[in-house]
Short mmCIF file of C-alpha atoms in Angstrom, two decimals:
data_model
loop_
_atom_site.label_atom_id
_atom_site.label_comp_id
_atom_site.label_asym_id
_atom_site.label_seq_id
_atom_site.Cartn_x
_atom_site.Cartn_y
_atom_site.Cartn_z
CA MET T 23 112.81 -87.18 -31.75
CA GLU T 24 116.18 -86.14 -33.17
CA THR T 25 114.51 -84.50 -36.19
CA GLN T 26 112.26 -82.41 -33.93
CA PHE T 27 115.27 -81.50 -31.77
CA ASN T 28 117.34 -80.47 -34.82
CA LYS T 29 114.51 -78.28 -36.09
CA ILE T 30 114.06 -76.43 -32.79
CA TYR T 31 117.80 -76.18 -32.20
CA GLU T 32 118.36 -74.62 -35.63
CA MET T 33 115.43 -72.23 -35.10
CA TYR T 34 116.35 -70.95 -31.66
CA ASN T 35 119.95 -71.65 -30.70
CA GLN T 36 121.14 -68.13 -31.68
CA ASP T 37 118.20 -66.37 -29.96
CA ILE T 38 118.67 -68.32 -26.75
CA TYR T 39 122.43 -67.78 -26.88
CA ARG T 40 121.86 -64.01 -27.15
CA LEU T 41 119.42 -64.08 -24.24
CA ILE T 42 121.91 -65.96 -22.06
CA TYR T 43 124.72 -63.63 -23.11
CA SER T 44 122.61 -60.57 -22.26
CA TYR T 45 122.50 -61.91 -18.69
CA THR T 46 126.01 -63.35 -18.23
CA LEU T 47 128.00 -61.07 -20.60
CA ASP T 48 130.38 -64.01 -20.86
CA CYS T 49 130.68 -65.98 -24.11
CA ALA T 50 132.24 -69.14 -22.66
CA GLU T 51 129.70 -69.33 -19.84
CA SER T 52 126.86 -68.64 -22.30
CA LYS T 53 127.88 -71.59 -24.49
CA ASP T 54 127.87 -73.95 -21.47
CA ILE T 55 124.43 -72.70 -20.41
CA LEU T 56 123.10 -72.99 -23.96
CA GLN T 57 124.26 -76.61 -24.10
CA GLU T 58 122.64 -77.38 -20.72
CA THR T 59 119.38 -75.69 -21.77
CA PHE T 60 119.04 -77.65 -25.01
CA LEU T 61 120.06 -80.87 -23.25
CA LYS T 62 117.12 -80.31 -20.89
CA TYR T 63 114.94 -79.71 -23.92
CA TYR T 64 116.08 -82.97 -25.53
CA LYS T 65 115.44 -84.95 -22.35
CA ASN T 66 111.92 -83.51 -22.01
CA ILE T 67 111.01 -83.26 -25.66
CA ASN T 68 107.97 -85.55 -25.43
CA LYS T 69 106.44 -83.72 -22.47
CA LEU T 70 106.72 -80.20 -23.84
CA PRO T 71 104.42 -77.91 -25.83
CA THR T 72 104.29 -78.58 -29.54
CA THR T 73 104.00 -75.11 -31.05
CA SER T 74 107.34 -73.52 -31.80
CA GLU T 75 106.39 -70.25 -30.07
CA ASP T 76 105.54 -72.09 -26.83
CA ILE T 77 108.76 -74.09 -27.08
CA LYS T 78 110.68 -70.84 -27.42
CA LYS T 79 109.02 -69.53 -24.24
CA TRP T 80 109.93 -72.79 -22.48
CA LEU T 81 113.55 -72.42 -23.65
CA ILE T 82 113.64 -68.81 -22.43
CA LYS T 83 112.42 -69.81 -18.96
CA VAL T 84 114.80 -72.74 -18.66
CA SER T 85 117.79 -70.77 -19.94
CA ILE T 86 117.13 -67.98 -17.42
CA ASN T 87 116.91 -70.46 -14.53
CA THR T 88 120.01 -72.30 -15.75
CA SER T 89 121.92 -69.00 -16.08
CA LYS T 90 121.02 -68.02 -12.52
CA ASP T 91 122.06 -71.45 -11.33
CA HIS T 92 125.42 -71.15 -13.09
CA LEU T 93 126.12 -67.66 -11.85
CA ARG T 94 125.28 -68.59 -8.31
CA LYS T 95 128.01 -71.18 -8.56
CA ILE T 96 130.64 -68.86 -9.89
CA ILE T 97 129.07 -65.84 -8.10
CA LYS T 98 131.20 -63.29 -9.86
CA CYS T 99 130.57 -62.94 -13.57
CA ARG T 100 133.99 -63.00 -15.12
CA PHE T 101 133.34 -60.82 -18.17
CA ILE T 102 135.80 -62.80 -20.24
CA PHE T 103 135.29 -62.33 -23.93
CA ASP T 104 135.82 -64.90 -26.54
CA ASN T 105 138.75 -63.51 -28.54
CA GLU T 106 137.06 -63.80 -31.91
CA ILE T 107 133.90 -62.00 -30.83
CA TYR T 108 135.85 -59.41 -28.88
CA LYS T 109 137.94 -58.60 -31.96
CA SER T 110 134.86 -58.20 -34.14
CA MET T 111 133.24 -55.67 -31.80
CA ASP T 112 133.56 -51.96 -32.46
CA SER T 113 133.86 -49.22 -29.85
CA SER T 114 130.08 -48.75 -29.84
CA ASP T 115 129.49 -52.41 -28.87
CA LEU T 116 132.09 -52.20 -26.12
CA GLU T 117 130.47 -49.04 -24.82
CA VAL T 118 127.12 -50.85 -24.53
CA ILE T 119 128.78 -53.82 -22.80
CA ASP T 120 130.38 -51.44 -20.29
CA ILE T 121 126.95 -50.01 -19.51
CA LEU T 122 125.36 -53.46 -19.25
CA LYS T 123 128.05 -54.55 -16.80
CA LYS T 124 126.97 -51.73 -14.50
CA LEU T 125 123.36 -52.86 -14.73
CA ASN T 126 122.19 -55.20 -11.97
CA LYS T 127 121.59 -58.70 -13.37
CA LYS T 128 117.89 -58.60 -12.51
CA TYR T 129 117.43 -55.76 -15.03
CA ARG T 130 119.28 -57.41 -17.94
CA ILE T 131 116.73 -60.06 -18.95
CA PRO T 132 113.67 -57.74 -18.89
CA ILE T 133 115.63 -55.24 -21.02
CA PHE T 134 116.59 -57.96 -23.52
CA LEU T 135 113.08 -59.41 -23.77
CA TYR T 136 111.50 -55.97 -24.12
CA TYR T 137 113.93 -54.16 -26.42
CA TYR T 138 115.41 -57.01 -28.45
CA GLU T 139 112.80 -59.76 -28.51
CA GLY T 140 109.88 -57.31 -28.49
CA TYR T 141 107.82 -59.12 -25.85
CA LYS T 142 105.00 -57.24 -24.12
CA ILE T 143 105.19 -56.41 -20.40
CA GLN T 144 102.48 -59.00 -19.63
CA GLU T 145 104.38 -61.72 -21.51
CA ILE T 146 107.64 -60.87 -19.72
CA ALA T 147 105.83 -60.99 -16.36
CA THR T 148 104.57 -64.50 -17.15
CA LEU T 149 107.99 -65.67 -18.37
CA LEU T 150 109.82 -64.33 -15.32
CA HIS T 151 107.20 -65.18 -12.68
CA LEU T 152 106.92 -61.50 -11.81
CA LYS T 153 104.09 -59.04 -11.44
CA GLU T 154 103.59 -56.68 -14.36
CA SER T 155 104.31 -53.74 -12.07
CA ALA T 156 107.66 -55.32 -11.12
CA VAL T 157 108.61 -55.77 -14.80
CA LYS T 158 107.66 -52.17 -15.56
CA MET T 159 109.69 -50.99 -12.60
CA ARG T 160 112.75 -53.00 -13.66
CA ILE T 161 112.64 -51.69 -17.20
CA SER T 162 112.11 -48.14 -16.01
CA ARG T 163 114.99 -48.34 -13.50
CA ALA T 164 117.27 -49.93 -16.09
CA ARG T 165 116.46 -47.14 -18.55
CA LYS T 166 117.28 -44.56 -15.89
CA ILE T 167 120.64 -46.19 -15.14
CA ILE T 168 121.46 -46.54 -18.86
CA LYS T 169 120.56 -42.90 -19.45
CA GLU T 170 122.77 -41.76 -16.60
CA GLU T 171 125.66 -43.91 -17.81
CA MET T 172 125.23 -42.61 -21.37
CA GLU T 173 125.51 -39.05 -20.11
CA LEU T 174 128.84 -39.90 -18.49
CA ILE T 175 130.30 -41.22 -21.75
CA MET U 876 117.18 -43.78 -25.25
CA LYS U 877 116.57 -44.46 -28.94
CA LYS U 878 120.31 -44.28 -29.55
CA ILE U 879 121.06 -46.84 -26.87
CA GLN U 880 118.24 -49.10 -28.12
CA GLU U 881 119.83 -49.05 -31.54
CA LYS U 882 123.30 -49.73 -30.12
CA TYR U 883 121.94 -52.52 -27.94
CA HIS U 884 120.23 -54.09 -30.94
CA ASN U 885 123.44 -53.88 -32.98
CA LEU U 886 125.46 -55.45 -30.16
CA MET U 887 123.03 -58.35 -29.85
CA GLU U 888 123.07 -58.90 -33.61
CA ASN U 889 126.85 -59.34 -33.29
CA ILE U 890 126.46 -61.95 -30.55
CA LYS U 891 126.20 -65.18 -32.45
CA LEU U 892 127.70 -68.63 -32.53
CA SER U 893 129.77 -69.64 -35.52
CA GLU U 894 128.57 -72.60 -37.59
CA GLY U 895 131.34 -74.72 -36.04
CA GLU U 896 130.31 -73.79 -32.49
CA THR U 897 126.62 -74.42 -33.27
CA ASN U 898 127.37 -77.90 -34.60
CA SER U 899 129.82 -78.75 -31.83
CA ILE U 900 127.29 -77.83 -29.09
CA LYS U 901 124.56 -79.81 -30.88
CA GLN U 902 126.81 -82.86 -31.11
CA ASN U 903 127.67 -82.59 -27.38
CA ILE U 904 123.95 -82.48 -26.53
CA LEU U 905 123.16 -85.52 -28.68
CA ASN U 906 126.09 -87.48 -27.21
CA GLN U 907 125.07 -86.63 -23.64
CA SER U 908 121.38 -87.29 -24.19
CA ASN U 909 122.06 -90.76 -25.62
CA LYS U 910 124.08 -91.54 -22.50
CA HIS U 911 121.20 -90.52 -20.23
CA TYR U 912 118.53 -92.24 -22.30
CA VAL U 913 119.38 -95.67 -20.83
CA PHE U 914 118.08 -94.58 -17.45
CA LYS U 915 114.73 -93.35 -18.72
CA PRO U 916 112.57 -96.27 -17.47
CA ALA U 917 114.02 -95.86 -13.98
CA PHE U 918 113.40 -92.11 -14.18
CA ALA U 919 109.78 -92.68 -15.25
CA SER U 920 109.24 -94.97 -12.24
CA LEU U 921 110.64 -92.26 -9.99
CA ILE U 922 108.14 -89.74 -11.39
CA ILE U 923 105.23 -92.15 -10.78
CA LEU U 924 106.41 -92.78 -7.21
CA THR U 925 106.74 -89.03 -6.67
CA ILE U 926 103.16 -88.43 -7.84
CA ILE U 927 101.86 -91.20 -5.56
CA PHE U 928 103.84 -89.79 -2.64
CA THR U 929 102.69 -86.23 -3.36
CA LEU U 930 99.03 -87.24 -3.38
CA GLY U 931 99.52 -88.82 0.03
CA ILE U 932 100.70 -85.62 1.68
CA THR U 933 98.13 -83.94 3.88
CA VAL U 934 97.94 -80.20 3.43
CA ASN U 935 97.66 -78.66 6.84
CA ALA U 936 97.46 -74.88 6.88
CA LEU U 937 98.33 -74.00 10.49
CA VAL U 938 99.68 -70.46 10.59
CA LYS U 939 102.76 -70.32 12.78
CA HIS U 940 105.76 -68.43 11.53
CA TYR U 941 104.20 -66.96 8.44
CA ASN U 942 101.10 -65.27 7.07
CA ILE U 943 99.51 -65.93 3.74
CA LYS U 944 97.96 -62.74 2.42
CA THR U 945 96.00 -61.93 -0.70
CA ASN U 946 97.59 -58.96 -2.40
CA GLU U 947 96.01 -56.23 -4.50
CA GLU U 948 96.14 -58.41 -7.58
CA TYR U 949 94.24 -61.22 -5.83
CA LYS U 950 97.32 -63.40 -5.80
CA LYS U 951 98.90 -64.75 -2.66
CA ASP U 952 101.98 -63.51 -0.84
CA VAL U 953 103.69 -65.50 1.88
CA VAL U 954 105.19 -63.27 4.55
CA PHE U 955 107.61 -64.49 7.23
CA ASN U 956 107.99 -62.27 10.25
CA GLY U 957 110.99 -64.01 11.79
CA VAL U 958 113.15 -61.66 13.81
CA ILE U 959 116.31 -62.07 15.88
CA ASP U 960 116.38 -60.13 19.11
CA LYS U 961 120.04 -59.12 18.91
CA LYS U 962 122.00 -56.03 17.89
CA TYR U 963 124.77 -56.29 15.34
CA ASP U 964 127.10 -53.38 14.51
CA SER U 965 127.02 -52.40 10.85
CA GLY U 966 130.74 -53.15 10.50
CA LEU U 967 130.42 -56.74 11.70
CA PHE U 968 129.92 -58.14 8.19
CA GLU U 969 131.02 -57.13 4.74
CA LYS U 970 128.76 -57.45 1.71
CA ASN U 971 129.92 -60.02 -0.88
CA LYS U 972 132.40 -61.54 1.59
CA ARG U 973 132.36 -65.28 2.20
CA TYR U 974 132.08 -66.83 5.66
CA THR U 975 132.18 -70.38 6.93
CA ILE U 976 129.19 -71.53 8.93
CA GLU U 977 131.35 -71.63 12.07
CA GLU U 978 132.47 -68.01 11.53
CA LEU U 979 128.85 -66.97 11.09
CA GLU U 980 127.73 -68.74 14.25
CA GLU U 981 130.50 -67.10 16.24
CA LYS U 982 129.81 -63.58 14.94
CA LEU U 983 126.01 -63.90 15.12
CA GLU U 984 125.99 -65.80 18.42
CA LEU U 985 123.35 -68.03 16.88
CA LYS U 986 123.03 -71.66 15.84
CA ILE U 987 122.51 -72.16 12.12
CA LEU U 988 120.86 -75.32 10.82
CA ARG U 989 123.02 -77.90 9.03
CA ASN U 990 121.79 -80.13 6.21
CA LYS U 991 122.91 -83.71 5.56
CA LYS U 992 122.50 -83.26 1.80
CA ILE U 993 124.79 -80.24 1.67
CA ASP U 994 128.40 -80.87 2.58
CA ASN U 995 129.93 -77.47 1.73
CA ASP U 996 129.68 -74.78 4.35
CA LEU U 997 130.80 -71.52 2.75
CA PHE U 998 128.24 -68.71 2.55
CA GLU U 999 128.32 -65.33 0.84
CA LEU U 1000 126.60 -62.27 2.26
CA TYR U 1001 124.74 -60.97 -0.79
CA ASN U 1002 122.38 -58.48 0.81
CA LEU U 1003 122.95 -56.24 3.79
CA SER U 1004 120.78 -53.45 5.20
CA ASN U 1005 121.75 -51.07 7.98
CA LYS U 1006 119.89 -48.49 10.01
CA GLU U 1007 121.54 -46.15 12.50
CA ASN U 1008 124.79 -48.17 12.48
CA GLN U 1009 122.95 -51.40 13.24
CA ILE U 1010 122.33 -54.27 10.84
CA THR U 1011 118.63 -54.76 10.11
CA LYS U 1012 118.73 -57.45 7.43
CA MET U 1013 121.25 -59.97 6.11
CA ASN U 1014 120.91 -62.55 3.35
CA PHE U 1015 123.46 -65.30 2.92
CA TRP U 1016 123.60 -67.89 0.18
CA LEU U 1017 125.55 -71.08 -0.05
CA ILE U 1018 128.52 -71.16 -2.40
CA ASN U 1019 127.99 -74.23 -4.55
CA LYS U 1020 131.00 -76.21 -5.68
CA GLU U 1021 132.12 -75.47 -9.21
CA ASN U 1022 132.16 -78.15 -11.89
CA SER U 1023 130.61 -80.65 -9.51
CA THR U 1024 128.90 -83.77 -10.80
CA ASN U 1025 127.02 -84.16 -7.53
CA LYS U 1026 123.37 -83.26 -8.11
CA ASN U 1027 123.11 -81.81 -4.61
CA ASP U 1028 125.43 -79.00 -5.68
CA LYS U 1029 122.47 -77.70 -7.70
CA ILE U 1030 120.59 -76.96 -4.48
CA ASN U 1031 120.27 -73.22 -3.99
CA TYR U 1032 120.27 -72.72 -0.26
CA SER U 1033 120.05 -69.35 1.47
CA PHE U 1034 118.96 -67.89 4.75
CA GLU U 1035 117.86 -64.49 5.96
CA ILE U 1036 118.31 -62.80 9.30
CA ASN U 1037 116.20 -59.79 10.28
CA THR U 1038 116.70 -57.75 13.41
CA ASP U 1039 113.91 -55.32 12.61
CA LEU U 1040 110.28 -56.41 12.35
CA LYS U 1041 109.70 -54.02 9.45
CA GLU U 1042 112.09 -56.12 7.39
CA GLY U 1043 109.80 -59.12 6.92
CA SER U 1044 110.48 -61.63 4.17
CA ARG U 1045 107.90 -61.62 1.40
CA PHE U 1046 107.61 -64.35 -1.21
CA ALA U 1047 105.17 -63.35 -3.92
CA MET U 1048 103.29 -66.02 -5.82
CA SER U 1049 102.82 -65.52 -9.52
CA GLY U 1050 99.60 -66.51 -11.27
CA ASP U 1051 100.99 -69.83 -12.47
CA SER U 1052 102.30 -71.04 -9.12
CA GLN U 1053 100.67 -73.02 -6.33
CA LEU U 1054 101.19 -73.30 -2.61
CA GLU U 1055 101.58 -76.22 -0.23
CA ILE U 1056 102.30 -76.44 3.48
CA TYR U 1057 104.70 -79.24 4.41
CA LYS U 1058 105.59 -80.31 7.92
CA ILE U 1059 109.34 -80.84 8.39
CA LYS U 1060 109.30 -83.71 10.83
CA THR U 1061 112.92 -83.39 11.95
CA LEU U 1062 112.44 -79.77 13.02
CA ASP U 1063 108.76 -79.90 13.93
CA THR U 1064 108.08 -76.81 11.85
CA GLU U 1065 106.18 -75.99 8.69
CA ALA U 1066 107.64 -75.08 5.33
CA VAL U 1067 105.70 -73.14 2.75
CA ILE U 1068 106.32 -74.58 -0.68
CA ILE U 1069 105.66 -72.43 -3.75
CA GLU U 1070 105.94 -74.21 -7.04
CA SER U 1071 105.26 -73.70 -10.69
CA LYS U 1072 102.06 -75.42 -11.84
CA ASN U 1073 103.98 -76.75 -14.80
CA GLU U 1074 104.86 -80.41 -14.24
CA THR U 1075 108.24 -80.43 -15.91
CA TYR U 1076 109.98 -77.13 -15.21
CA GLY U 1077 109.86 -73.96 -13.16
CA PRO U 1078 110.76 -72.99 -9.63
CA LEU U 1079 110.24 -75.21 -6.61
CA LEU U 1080 110.77 -73.04 -3.54
CA ALA U 1081 110.53 -73.97 0.11
CA ASN U 1082 110.74 -71.41 2.88
CA PHE U 1083 110.54 -71.91 6.61
CA GLU U 1084 111.47 -70.20 9.81
CA TYR U 1085 113.45 -71.77 12.61
CA ASP U 1086 114.52 -69.85 15.72
CA GLY U 1087 113.91 -66.52 13.98
CA ILE U 1088 116.02 -67.32 10.90
CA ILE U 1089 114.22 -67.69 7.55
CA TYR U 1090 115.65 -70.52 5.46
CA SER U 1091 115.06 -70.98 1.72
CA ILE U 1092 115.65 -73.87 -0.62
CA GLU U 1093 115.28 -73.05 -4.31
CA LEU U 1094 115.27 -75.81 -6.92
CA ASP U 1095 114.17 -76.18 -10.51
CA LYS U 1096 111.57 -78.86 -11.21
CA ILE U 1097 113.57 -79.92 -14.21
CA ASP U 1098 116.37 -81.08 -11.88
CA PHE U 1099 114.53 -82.08 -8.69
CA SER U 1100 111.25 -83.78 -7.88
CA LYS U 1101 108.96 -82.80 -5.02
CA LYS U 1102 109.99 -85.93 -3.13
CA GLU U 1103 113.61 -84.87 -3.38
CA LEU U 1104 112.62 -81.47 -1.98
CA TYR U 1105 110.91 -83.17 0.97
CA ASN U 1106 114.07 -85.22 1.54
CA ILE U 1107 116.22 -82.08 1.51
CA LEU U 1108 113.87 -80.40 4.00
CA ASN U 1109 113.92 -83.42 6.28
CA SER U 1110 117.74 -83.44 6.16
CA PHE U 1111 118.01 -80.22 8.17
CA PHE U 1112 119.29 -80.74 11.69
CA ILE U 1113 120.64 -78.80 14.65
CA GLU U 1114 124.34 -79.30 15.30
CA LYS U 1115 124.80 -80.09 18.99
#
């Protein structure tokens, strides 16, 4: 069981961490959520899909739900940056973070899955329990907001 | 947009855990999972009992406070038409402000249900709609305690108040969810449960209306069983 866990953890911990970060924009919170997500995976390892792609989808769903759960508890996302990561970011990264902060949380995951992970609208709809039209609308609204914010910079 | 896509991609490439952080998180997971592993037989028994209990529940689809409609994509939507026949000035509440249950009852001049499983009583107004200086819709959610080890602090509890019939509450079912009607004995009302078809994870939502207010309990199947949801629903009561 531990070998299987190690394999999946090594394969996906960075991807899932990025996904969580794209939602929380908080490194410390993202690490806690990542740990909780993979703990859930370990505890359910025998009941879950066996293909690595399906496991990744399972991890995405669970990490999104866990992130929402965490943020409901703290309500306000603190936007605290881990010093090391903050130092390594250039002005372009900080500019994008500023824009993402202005984006409603419900838009952040669809944007990440679409533009970074390259999932199709239909796949995102299944992962997020949304209709395809709702996913399209969220991505389109997010793009509009990002475009407007970019024009202000 | 291409420029921002590129910048976004670059930012995400920079978001990564160091080798030390990766190993430390993995070690924490392995330590914690070994601690929990002792309880696995008891947990398995609980799952079996839950399945037996679930099979024993009679599904009784009496339409009372809600309608179940088939939408344009041939999936089901559950619509609650609960409405409060009162007028509230738009300045009565402030979005994102927190209120105790007693403050809410005083301002709303309404009784709000209590729950024996939930001992905190602070709510945040996270959604507010106005029309012609009157409030038409309000959504409050419970502020869960931070860093709590009590499982019940994972219960996401919210309620919605509408003063305009146009502002009904719609809960859309996705293709991989299923619906169940459950009678809450303590309140003599029916809850509509929408849950993921997946046995181990996914949302477990229960919505019901009581005295015009629409209450919602949102859990994740990975943390709570259906039996636990029934227990939470049956723990609602009216404070005298």
